[in-house]
């Protein structure tokens, strides 16, 4: 089956996988999927190619009879917000998230402000590949309206969360679209805000766009030397978050997720959704607060769908894509930043203290080369062999996860590269490495026999 969509929309290198023709066709395909009627919100990130692709998607949508509400450069979650606020039928975001500047892509949103699920993406793909798109006659072509939504988005977040104290914060938006929201949002809360890389620049000169420790050295230094309470970083389209504590350390992503998830629980058995690759620290901490964990395949759309289905209080991936369904179903970096501040405000503790109170888990990661054509067969063989282990539980939600009393190991084929990836976790590093080595040994046998 031919595919357009990956784990988070359509993405690729400009002029290679992503061309103006593709994006214009996609606009018409999307309009066809929406029965050639209704309005569609269109937003973009600050990439140099985003204006060109915005025009292409808009042309495609108009030619298919949809009206367009252009909201210009915004963080991705603001498209989800705007769809509901403007009572639109759907939304489109032109972005390649954390990928380098020569990439771009498209992410689609439904009328509830949730990203398109893989099922809806398959419907789009069949219209595209079967060439079923329908344009409309000259007198039914859609109309464009320019709408400003950032102000109302900021006002709604401020209205939804109450902070008793004021804080000193350093924000690093990586020159992405978070620059237009997060610093302003914190100032509305009365915080003292200093910024790094927080003017939109589509060449992303400041740092790598992934908000991972190797890209956050400057932020760590800035937090420590200015005596700030918190450092916040986003990826290029600000649907993800990373935080730096007041000691200048990047917060371990799983621990931060566990901490914030646990604080969303209001009553026993509230559901928290996370992905198969998240650390057991999430189960342990959420369990202490009386919550229940539901795991999904990797990908923010899978998390959002499970949050909706199980009426969860929180959903999050260790990558920093967090969903707070009381506000909306879009992973939202700016909202996540305010929720971290809310945590400091309600506990009265420093972030370093809150993180250091949590249990430590050790992770071992390995990968094994495996041609894409062999992945399915190797995984099937590994599944059969895994029955020989005396593990407490085998989960096949996404890849194969073997759970033992003292740790777990997850074996997953990479979606984009010719590898099978192995992640193991335990409270002891030796045990985590032992589990990863064991899985690699079995995988090698599955590949060669
Ligand atoms: Mg992103």
Short mmCIF file of C-alpha atoms and ligand atoms in Angstrom, two decimals:
data_model
loop_
_atom_site.label_atom_id
_atom_site.label_comp_id
_atom_site.label_asym_id
_atom_site.label_seq_id
_atom_site.Cartn_x
_atom_site.Cartn_y
_atom_site.Cartn_z
CA UNK A 1 0.00 0.00 0.00
CA UNK A 2 1.42 3.40 -1.03
CA UNK A 3 1.83 5.90 1.86
CA UNK A 4 1.97 9.68 2.18
CA UNK A 5 1.76 9.99 5.97
CA UNK A 6 4.36 9.08 8.59
CA UNK A 7 3.95 9.04 12.40
CA UNK A 8 3.10 12.76 12.51
CA UNK A 9 1.69 14.00 9.21
CA UNK A 10 3.48 14.23 5.87
CA UNK A 11 7.10 15.30 6.05
CA UNK A 12 10.17 15.44 3.81
CA UNK A 13 12.86 17.52 2.13
CA UNK A 14 11.64 20.48 0.04
CA UNK A 15 11.85 19.77 -3.73
CA UNK A 16 12.52 16.07 -3.02
CA UNK A 17 9.49 14.56 -1.25
CA UNK A 18 7.64 17.86 -0.60
CA UNK A 19 6.85 19.89 -3.73
CA UNK A 20 4.36 22.70 -4.49
CA UNK A 21 2.47 20.31 -6.81
CA UNK A 22 2.08 17.70 -4.05
CA UNK A 23 0.84 20.28 -1.53
CA UNK A 24 -1.62 21.87 -3.98
CA UNK A 25 -2.96 18.40 -4.89
CA UNK A 26 -3.23 17.62 -1.22
CA UNK A 27 -5.32 20.78 -0.69
CA UNK A 28 -7.78 19.58 -3.33
CA UNK A 29 -7.74 16.03 -1.91
CA UNK A 30 -8.49 17.41 1.56
CA UNK A 31 -11.36 19.55 0.19
CA UNK A 32 -12.76 16.43 -1.52
CA UNK A 33 -12.52 14.53 1.77
CA UNK A 34 -14.50 17.37 3.39
CA UNK A 35 -17.28 17.02 0.75
CA UNK A 36 -16.18 20.21 -1.05
CA UNK A 37 -17.67 22.47 1.62
CA UNK A 38 -17.03 24.20 4.95
CA UNK A 39 -14.08 26.26 6.18
CA UNK A 40 -10.52 25.13 6.91
CA UNK A 41 -8.03 26.86 9.21
CA UNK A 42 -4.53 27.14 7.70
CA UNK A 43 -1.45 27.93 9.82
CA UNK A 44 2.29 27.66 9.19
CA UNK A 45 5.64 27.63 10.96
CA UNK A 46 8.40 30.17 10.10
CA UNK A 47 10.35 27.94 7.66
CA UNK A 48 11.56 29.72 4.50
CA UNK A 49 9.39 27.43 2.35
CA UNK A 50 6.26 27.65 4.56
CA UNK A 51 4.80 30.73 2.81
CA UNK A 52 5.09 28.96 -0.57
CA UNK A 53 3.40 25.79 0.70
CA UNK A 54 0.75 27.80 2.55
CA UNK A 55 -0.23 29.38 -0.80
CA UNK A 56 -0.30 25.92 -2.41
CA UNK A 57 -2.54 24.30 0.20
CA UNK A 58 -4.82 27.36 0.18
CA UNK A 59 -5.15 27.18 -3.65
CA UNK A 60 -5.98 23.48 -3.48
CA UNK A 61 -8.60 23.98 -0.76
CA UNK A 62 -10.23 26.94 -2.57
CA UNK A 63 -10.32 25.04 -5.87
CA UNK A 64 -12.15 22.25 -4.04
CA UNK A 65 -14.81 24.65 -2.73
CA UNK A 66 -13.62 25.06 0.89
CA UNK A 67 -13.29 28.50 2.48
CA UNK A 68 -9.94 29.22 4.14
CA UNK A 69 -9.24 30.99 7.42
CA UNK A 70 -5.56 31.97 7.30
CA UNK A 71 -4.04 32.37 10.75
CA UNK A 72 -0.44 32.91 9.50
CA UNK A 73 2.60 31.86 11.60
CA UNK A 74 1.50 30.04 14.77
CA UNK A 75 2.54 27.09 16.96
CA UNK A 76 0.96 23.85 15.69
CA UNK A 77 -1.45 23.49 18.68
CA UNK A 78 -2.95 26.89 17.86
CA UNK A 79 -4.36 25.35 14.65
CA UNK A 80 -6.22 22.80 16.79
CA UNK A 81 -7.41 25.65 19.04
CA UNK A 82 -8.49 27.83 16.09
CA UNK A 83 -10.50 25.05 14.43
CA UNK A 84 -12.76 24.87 17.48
CA UNK A 85 -12.82 28.60 18.22
CA UNK A 86 -13.68 29.52 14.62
CA UNK A 87 -16.08 26.55 14.30
CA UNK A 88 -14.19 25.37 11.22
CA UNK A 89 -14.59 21.96 9.65
CA UNK A 90 -10.87 21.13 9.75
CA UNK A 91 -7.34 22.54 9.96
CA UNK A 92 -3.99 22.32 8.20
CA UNK A 93 -0.57 23.18 9.63
CA UNK A 94 2.42 23.63 7.32
CA UNK A 95 5.38 22.46 9.40
CA UNK A 96 8.18 19.91 9.69
CA UNK A 97 8.27 20.20 13.50
CA UNK A 98 11.87 19.62 14.72
CA UNK A 99 13.37 18.63 11.34
CA UNK A 100 16.17 20.76 9.84
CA UNK A 101 15.26 23.93 7.85
CA UNK A 102 15.32 22.27 4.40
CA UNK A 103 12.35 20.06 5.43
CA UNK A 104 8.67 20.86 5.43
CA UNK A 105 5.38 19.01 5.77
CA UNK A 106 1.68 19.02 6.53
CA UNK A 107 -0.38 18.03 9.54
CA UNK A 108 -4.19 17.78 9.37
CA UNK A 109 -6.76 18.52 12.11
CA UNK A 110 -10.38 17.48 12.54
CA UNK A 111 -13.32 19.61 13.71
CA UNK A 112 -12.74 18.65 17.38
CA UNK A 113 -9.22 20.14 17.24
CA UNK A 114 -7.54 16.72 17.23
CA UNK A 115 -4.88 15.65 14.71
CA UNK A 116 -6.02 13.27 11.98
CA UNK A 117 -5.84 9.62 13.04
CA UNK A 118 -4.15 7.02 10.82
CA UNK A 119 -7.61 5.85 9.70
CA UNK A 120 -8.51 9.33 8.39
CA UNK A 121 -5.04 9.65 6.85
CA UNK A 122 -5.67 6.40 4.95
CA UNK A 123 -8.89 7.90 3.55
CA UNK A 124 -6.89 10.93 2.33
CA UNK A 125 -4.26 8.61 0.79
CA UNK A 126 -6.86 6.62 -1.15
CA UNK A 127 -8.40 9.81 -2.62
CA UNK A 128 -4.88 10.92 -3.62
CA UNK A 129 -3.59 7.64 -5.09
CA UNK A 130 -6.93 6.73 -6.77
CA UNK A 131 -7.11 10.29 -8.19
CA UNK A 132 -10.62 10.80 -6.81
CA UNK A 133 -10.21 14.54 -6.14
CA UNK A 134 -13.02 16.87 -7.29
CA UNK A 135 -12.68 20.58 -8.05
CA UNK A 136 -15.69 22.90 -8.13
CA UNK A 137 -17.09 25.24 -10.81
CA UNK A 138 -15.87 28.87 -11.02
CA UNK A 139 -18.80 30.22 -9.00
CA UNK A 140 -18.28 27.81 -6.08
CA UNK A 141 -14.56 28.46 -5.49
CA UNK A 142 -13.86 29.13 -1.80
CA UNK A 143 -12.96 32.48 -0.19
CA UNK A 144 -10.01 33.50 1.97
CA UNK A 145 -10.29 35.32 5.25
CA UNK A 146 -7.33 36.38 7.40
CA UNK A 147 -7.96 35.81 11.12
CA UNK A 148 -5.84 36.75 14.15
CA UNK A 149 -6.05 34.06 16.86
CA UNK A 150 -2.85 34.30 18.92
CA UNK A 151 -4.32 36.95 21.26
CA UNK A 152 -7.42 34.89 22.06
CA UNK A 153 -5.33 31.72 22.49
CA UNK A 154 -3.09 33.49 25.05
CA UNK A 155 -6.13 34.98 26.85
CA UNK A 156 -7.81 31.55 27.12
CA UNK A 157 -4.70 29.90 28.60
CA UNK A 158 -4.39 32.77 31.12
CA UNK A 159 -8.08 32.40 32.03
CA UNK A 160 -7.75 28.61 32.48
CA UNK A 161 -4.82 28.59 34.94
CA UNK A 162 -4.29 30.53 38.13
CA UNK A 163 -0.79 31.25 39.50
CA UNK A 164 -0.29 32.71 42.98
CA UNK A 165 3.35 33.70 42.59
CA UNK A 166 5.50 35.37 39.97
CA UNK A 167 8.55 33.64 38.53
CA UNK A 168 11.72 34.36 36.62
CA UNK A 169 11.88 32.31 33.43
CA UNK A 170 14.21 31.89 30.47
CA UNK A 171 12.49 30.78 27.25
CA UNK A 172 14.34 29.24 24.26
CA UNK A 173 12.02 28.77 21.26
CA UNK A 174 14.77 27.66 18.84
CA UNK A 175 13.66 30.48 16.47
CA UNK A 176 10.44 28.50 15.87
CA UNK A 177 6.81 29.55 16.09
CA UNK A 178 6.76 29.28 19.90
CA UNK A 179 8.55 32.67 19.81
CA UNK A 180 5.16 34.27 19.05
CA UNK A 181 3.43 32.79 22.10
CA UNK A 182 5.42 31.43 25.05
CA UNK A 183 7.36 34.57 26.15
CA UNK A 184 4.18 36.70 25.84
CA UNK A 185 2.11 34.13 27.70
CA UNK A 186 4.47 34.09 30.69
CA UNK A 187 4.56 37.90 30.78
CA UNK A 188 0.73 37.88 30.97
CA UNK A 189 1.12 35.72 34.09
CA UNK A 190 3.28 38.48 35.57
CA UNK A 191 6.55 36.55 35.19
CA UNK A 192 9.93 38.10 34.46
CA UNK A 193 10.92 36.61 31.12
CA UNK A 194 14.23 36.62 29.27
CA UNK A 195 14.53 34.91 25.90
CA UNK A 196 17.06 33.00 23.80
CA UNK A 197 16.46 32.27 20.10
CA UNK A 198 12.95 33.67 20.36
CA UNK A 199 12.51 35.62 17.16
CA UNK A 200 11.10 33.50 14.31
CA UNK A 201 13.81 32.72 11.72
CA UNK A 202 13.25 29.99 9.13
CA UNK A 203 16.97 29.21 8.90
CA UNK A 204 16.89 28.26 12.62
CA UNK A 205 20.32 29.77 13.35
CA UNK A 206 20.15 29.44 17.15
CA UNK A 207 20.32 25.71 17.84
CA UNK A 208 19.18 22.26 16.69
CA UNK A 209 15.36 22.16 16.76
CA UNK A 210 15.05 18.99 18.83
CA UNK A 211 14.68 20.22 22.45
CA UNK A 212 17.16 17.58 23.68
CA UNK A 213 20.02 18.09 26.19
CA UNK A 214 22.74 18.45 23.50
CA UNK A 215 20.88 21.48 22.05
CA UNK A 216 20.09 23.19 25.37
CA UNK A 217 23.55 24.06 26.73
CA UNK A 218 23.03 27.83 26.36
CA UNK A 219 19.63 27.64 28.08
CA UNK A 220 21.12 25.69 31.01
CA UNK A 221 23.88 28.31 31.43
CA UNK A 222 21.40 31.19 31.16
CA UNK A 223 19.09 29.72 33.82
CA UNK A 224 21.94 29.07 36.22
CA UNK A 225 23.74 32.40 35.81
CA UNK A 226 20.61 34.56 36.02
CA UNK A 227 19.17 32.67 39.01
CA UNK A 228 15.95 31.94 37.10
CA UNK A 229 13.35 29.53 38.50
CA UNK A 230 12.89 27.65 35.25
CA UNK A 231 14.07 27.30 31.66
CA UNK A 232 11.65 26.29 28.91
CA UNK A 233 12.48 25.06 25.40
CA UNK A 234 10.32 24.05 22.43
CA UNK A 235 10.82 22.29 19.13
CA UNK A 236 10.29 24.25 15.87
CA UNK A 237 6.47 24.28 15.96
CA UNK A 238 6.13 24.39 19.75
CA UNK A 239 3.97 21.34 20.24
CA UNK A 240 6.71 19.94 22.48
CA UNK A 241 8.38 20.98 25.70
CA UNK A 242 11.65 20.50 27.55
CA UNK A 243 12.49 22.13 30.88
CA UNK A 244 15.65 23.15 32.73
CA UNK A 245 15.57 23.25 36.53
CA UNK A 246 16.89 26.18 38.59
CA UNK A 247 20.23 24.36 39.02
CA UNK A 248 20.74 24.49 35.25
CA UNK A 249 20.04 20.81 34.56
CA UNK A 250 17.81 19.60 31.71
CA UNK A 251 14.91 17.75 33.38
CA UNK A 252 14.86 14.07 32.45
CA UNK A 253 11.92 13.85 30.02
CA UNK A 254 10.23 10.77 31.54
CA UNK A 255 10.52 12.12 35.10
CA UNK A 256 9.04 15.47 34.10
CA UNK A 257 6.22 13.68 32.29
CA UNK A 258 5.53 11.51 35.36
CA UNK A 259 5.51 14.53 37.66
CA UNK A 260 3.14 16.65 35.59
CA UNK A 261 0.88 13.66 34.74
CA UNK A 262 0.50 12.75 38.42
CA UNK A 263 -0.53 16.32 39.28
CA UNK A 264 -3.40 16.22 36.77
CA UNK A 265 -5.07 13.39 38.72
CA UNK A 266 -8.07 14.63 40.72
CA UNK A 267 -9.61 11.31 41.71
CA UNK A 268 -8.80 7.60 41.98
CA UNK A 269 -8.61 5.69 38.69
CA UNK A 270 -8.23 8.82 36.53
CA UNK A 271 -6.54 7.65 33.33
CA UNK A 272 -3.13 8.87 32.14
CA UNK A 273 -2.13 7.90 28.60
CA UNK A 274 1.47 7.39 27.54
CA UNK A 275 3.38 5.46 24.88
CA UNK A 276 4.99 1.99 25.03
CA UNK A 277 8.48 3.51 25.23
CA UNK A 278 7.85 5.64 28.34
CA UNK A 279 9.74 4.82 31.54
CA UNK A 280 8.27 2.87 34.47
CA UNK A 281 8.77 6.02 36.52
CA UNK A 282 5.46 7.15 34.95
CA UNK A 283 3.62 4.02 36.20
CA UNK A 284 5.21 4.33 39.65
CA UNK A 285 4.48 8.02 40.23
CA UNK A 286 1.01 8.05 38.63
CA UNK A 287 0.18 4.90 40.66
CA UNK A 288 1.11 6.70 43.90
CA UNK A 289 -1.50 9.36 43.10
CA UNK A 290 -4.17 6.71 42.40
CA UNK A 291 -4.12 7.07 38.60
CA UNK A 292 -4.24 4.34 35.97
CA UNK A 293 -1.84 4.11 33.01
CA UNK A 294 -2.97 3.31 29.50
CA UNK A 295 -0.22 2.71 26.92
CA UNK A 296 -0.47 3.37 23.17
CA UNK A 297 1.77 2.98 20.12
CA UNK A 298 4.38 5.74 19.67
CA UNK A 299 3.01 8.92 18.01
CA UNK A 300 1.10 11.91 19.39
CA UNK A 301 -2.01 11.08 17.32
CA UNK A 302 -2.26 7.67 19.01
CA UNK A 303 -2.00 9.39 22.40
CA UNK A 304 -4.69 11.95 21.50
CA UNK A 305 -7.08 9.25 20.24
CA UNK A 306 -6.65 7.22 23.46
CA UNK A 307 -7.10 10.33 25.63
CA UNK A 308 -10.41 11.00 23.88
CA UNK A 309 -11.56 7.38 23.98
CA UNK A 310 -10.75 6.77 27.66
CA UNK A 311 -11.64 10.27 28.88
CA UNK A 312 -8.11 10.61 30.29
CA UNK A 313 -6.89 13.55 32.40
CA UNK A 314 -3.53 13.72 30.61
CA UNK A 315 -1.67 12.18 27.68
CA UNK A 316 2.02 12.49 26.94
CA UNK A 317 5.01 11.12 25.10
CA UNK A 318 8.56 11.16 26.50
CA UNK A 319 9.45 13.32 23.47
CA UNK A 320 7.69 16.18 25.28
CA UNK A 321 4.39 16.17 23.32
CA UNK A 322 1.83 16.59 26.12
CA UNK A 323 -1.96 16.81 25.90
CA UNK A 324 -4.15 18.48 28.53
CA UNK A 325 -7.69 17.50 27.44
CA UNK A 326 -9.39 19.95 29.80
CA UNK A 327 -8.05 22.65 27.43
CA UNK A 328 -7.80 20.79 24.09
CA UNK A 329 -6.64 17.61 22.36
CA UNK A 330 -3.54 19.07 20.70
CA UNK A 331 -0.05 18.46 22.11
CA UNK A 332 0.79 21.97 23.30
CA UNK A 333 4.26 23.16 24.35
CA UNK A 334 3.22 26.60 25.64
CA UNK A 335 0.35 25.19 27.72
CA UNK A 336 2.74 22.48 29.03
CA UNK A 337 5.18 25.22 30.07
CA UNK A 338 2.48 26.96 32.13
CA UNK A 339 1.46 23.61 33.68
CA UNK A 340 5.04 23.10 34.89
CA UNK A 341 4.91 26.54 36.47
CA UNK A 342 1.56 25.66 38.05
CA UNK A 343 3.26 22.62 39.56
CA UNK A 344 5.94 24.83 41.17
CA UNK A 345 3.22 27.23 42.32
CA UNK A 346 0.96 24.63 43.95
CA UNK A 347 3.75 22.59 45.60
CA UNK A 348 5.91 25.57 46.62
CA UNK A 349 8.96 23.47 45.71
CA UNK A 350 11.87 24.02 43.32
CA UNK A 351 11.81 21.90 40.15
CA UNK A 352 15.13 20.23 41.07
CA UNK A 353 13.66 19.10 44.40
CA UNK A 354 10.49 17.71 42.77
CA UNK A 355 12.57 15.76 40.22
CA UNK A 356 15.11 14.48 42.74
CA UNK A 357 12.30 13.03 44.87
CA UNK A 358 11.35 10.65 42.04
CA UNK A 359 12.76 7.11 41.67
CA UNK A 360 15.70 6.60 39.27
CA UNK A 361 15.43 4.17 36.38
CA UNK A 362 18.31 3.24 34.07
CA UNK A 363 17.92 2.83 30.32
CA UNK A 364 19.98 0.85 27.80
CA UNK A 365 19.46 1.44 24.07
CA UNK A 366 20.81 -0.68 21.21
CA UNK A 367 20.00 -1.13 17.54
CA UNK A 368 20.53 -3.89 15.02
CA UNK A 369 20.76 -3.41 11.24
CA UNK A 370 17.84 -5.15 9.49
CA UNK A 371 16.68 -4.53 5.89
CA UNK A 372 13.18 -2.98 5.75
CA UNK A 373 11.94 -5.97 3.73
CA UNK A 374 12.86 -8.40 6.54
CA UNK A 375 11.52 -6.42 9.50
CA UNK A 376 8.03 -7.97 9.62
CA UNK A 377 9.37 -11.54 9.45
CA UNK A 378 12.06 -10.91 12.08
CA UNK A 379 9.49 -9.37 14.44
CA UNK A 380 7.20 -12.35 13.94
CA UNK A 381 10.02 -14.78 14.79
CA UNK A 382 11.00 -12.67 17.81
CA UNK A 383 7.36 -12.80 18.96
CA UNK A 384 7.41 -16.62 18.87
CA UNK A 385 10.74 -16.83 20.70
CA UNK A 386 9.58 -14.35 23.35
CA UNK A 387 7.11 -17.00 24.58
CA UNK A 388 10.12 -18.97 25.90
CA UNK A 389 10.82 -16.27 28.52
CA UNK A 390 9.38 -16.26 31.96
CA UNK A 391 8.31 -12.63 31.74
CA UNK A 392 5.34 -11.26 33.62
CA UNK A 393 3.66 -9.87 30.50
CA UNK A 394 4.12 -9.56 26.74
CA UNK A 395 2.61 -6.49 25.10
CA UNK A 396 2.32 -6.09 21.33
CA UNK A 397 0.74 -2.62 21.22
CA UNK A 398 3.69 -1.31 19.17
CA UNK A 399 6.62 -3.68 18.55
CA UNK A 400 7.07 -6.27 21.31
CA UNK A 401 7.48 -5.26 24.92
CA UNK A 402 8.54 -7.93 27.41
CA UNK A 403 7.85 -6.96 31.00
CA UNK A 404 9.82 -8.63 33.81
CA UNK A 405 9.54 -8.18 37.57
CA UNK A 406 12.67 -6.01 37.60
CA UNK A 407 12.48 -4.26 34.22
CA UNK A 408 11.27 -4.34 30.62
CA UNK A 409 12.63 -4.48 27.10
CA UNK A 410 10.95 -3.04 24.00
CA UNK A 411 11.84 -4.28 20.51
CA UNK A 412 10.55 -2.03 17.69
CA UNK A 413 11.42 -1.75 14.02
CA UNK A 414 12.40 1.83 13.12
CA UNK A 415 9.74 3.54 10.99
CA UNK A 416 12.27 5.44 8.89
CA UNK A 417 15.62 3.56 8.96
CA UNK A 418 16.79 -0.03 8.28
CA UNK A 419 17.15 -0.89 11.98
CA UNK A 420 15.34 -2.69 14.75
CA UNK A 421 15.65 -0.69 17.94
CA UNK A 422 15.89 -2.15 21.43
CA UNK A 423 15.17 -0.15 24.59
CA UNK A 424 15.52 -1.74 28.02
CA UNK A 425 14.90 -0.29 31.45
CA UNK A 426 15.46 -1.34 35.05
CA UNK A 427 16.41 0.30 38.34
CA UNK A 428 19.85 -1.33 37.86
CA UNK A 429 21.94 -0.34 34.83
CA UNK A 430 23.55 -3.80 34.69
CA UNK A 431 20.11 -5.42 34.45
CA UNK A 432 18.95 -2.94 31.77
CA UNK A 433 22.07 -3.72 29.70
CA UNK A 434 21.56 -7.46 30.25
CA UNK A 435 17.95 -7.23 28.96
CA UNK A 436 19.03 -5.23 25.89
CA UNK A 437 21.89 -7.62 25.11
CA UNK A 438 19.56 -10.61 25.46
CA UNK A 439 17.06 -9.09 23.01
CA UNK A 440 19.83 -8.30 20.48
CA UNK A 441 21.15 -11.89 20.71
CA UNK A 442 17.69 -13.32 19.95
CA UNK A 443 17.09 -10.81 17.16
CA UNK A 444 20.40 -11.85 15.53
CA UNK A 445 19.24 -15.47 15.56
CA UNK A 446 15.88 -14.41 14.06
CA UNK A 447 17.68 -12.54 11.23
CA UNK A 448 20.15 -15.33 10.39
CA UNK A 449 17.88 -18.38 10.67
MG1 LIG B 1 6.66 19.44 16.81
#
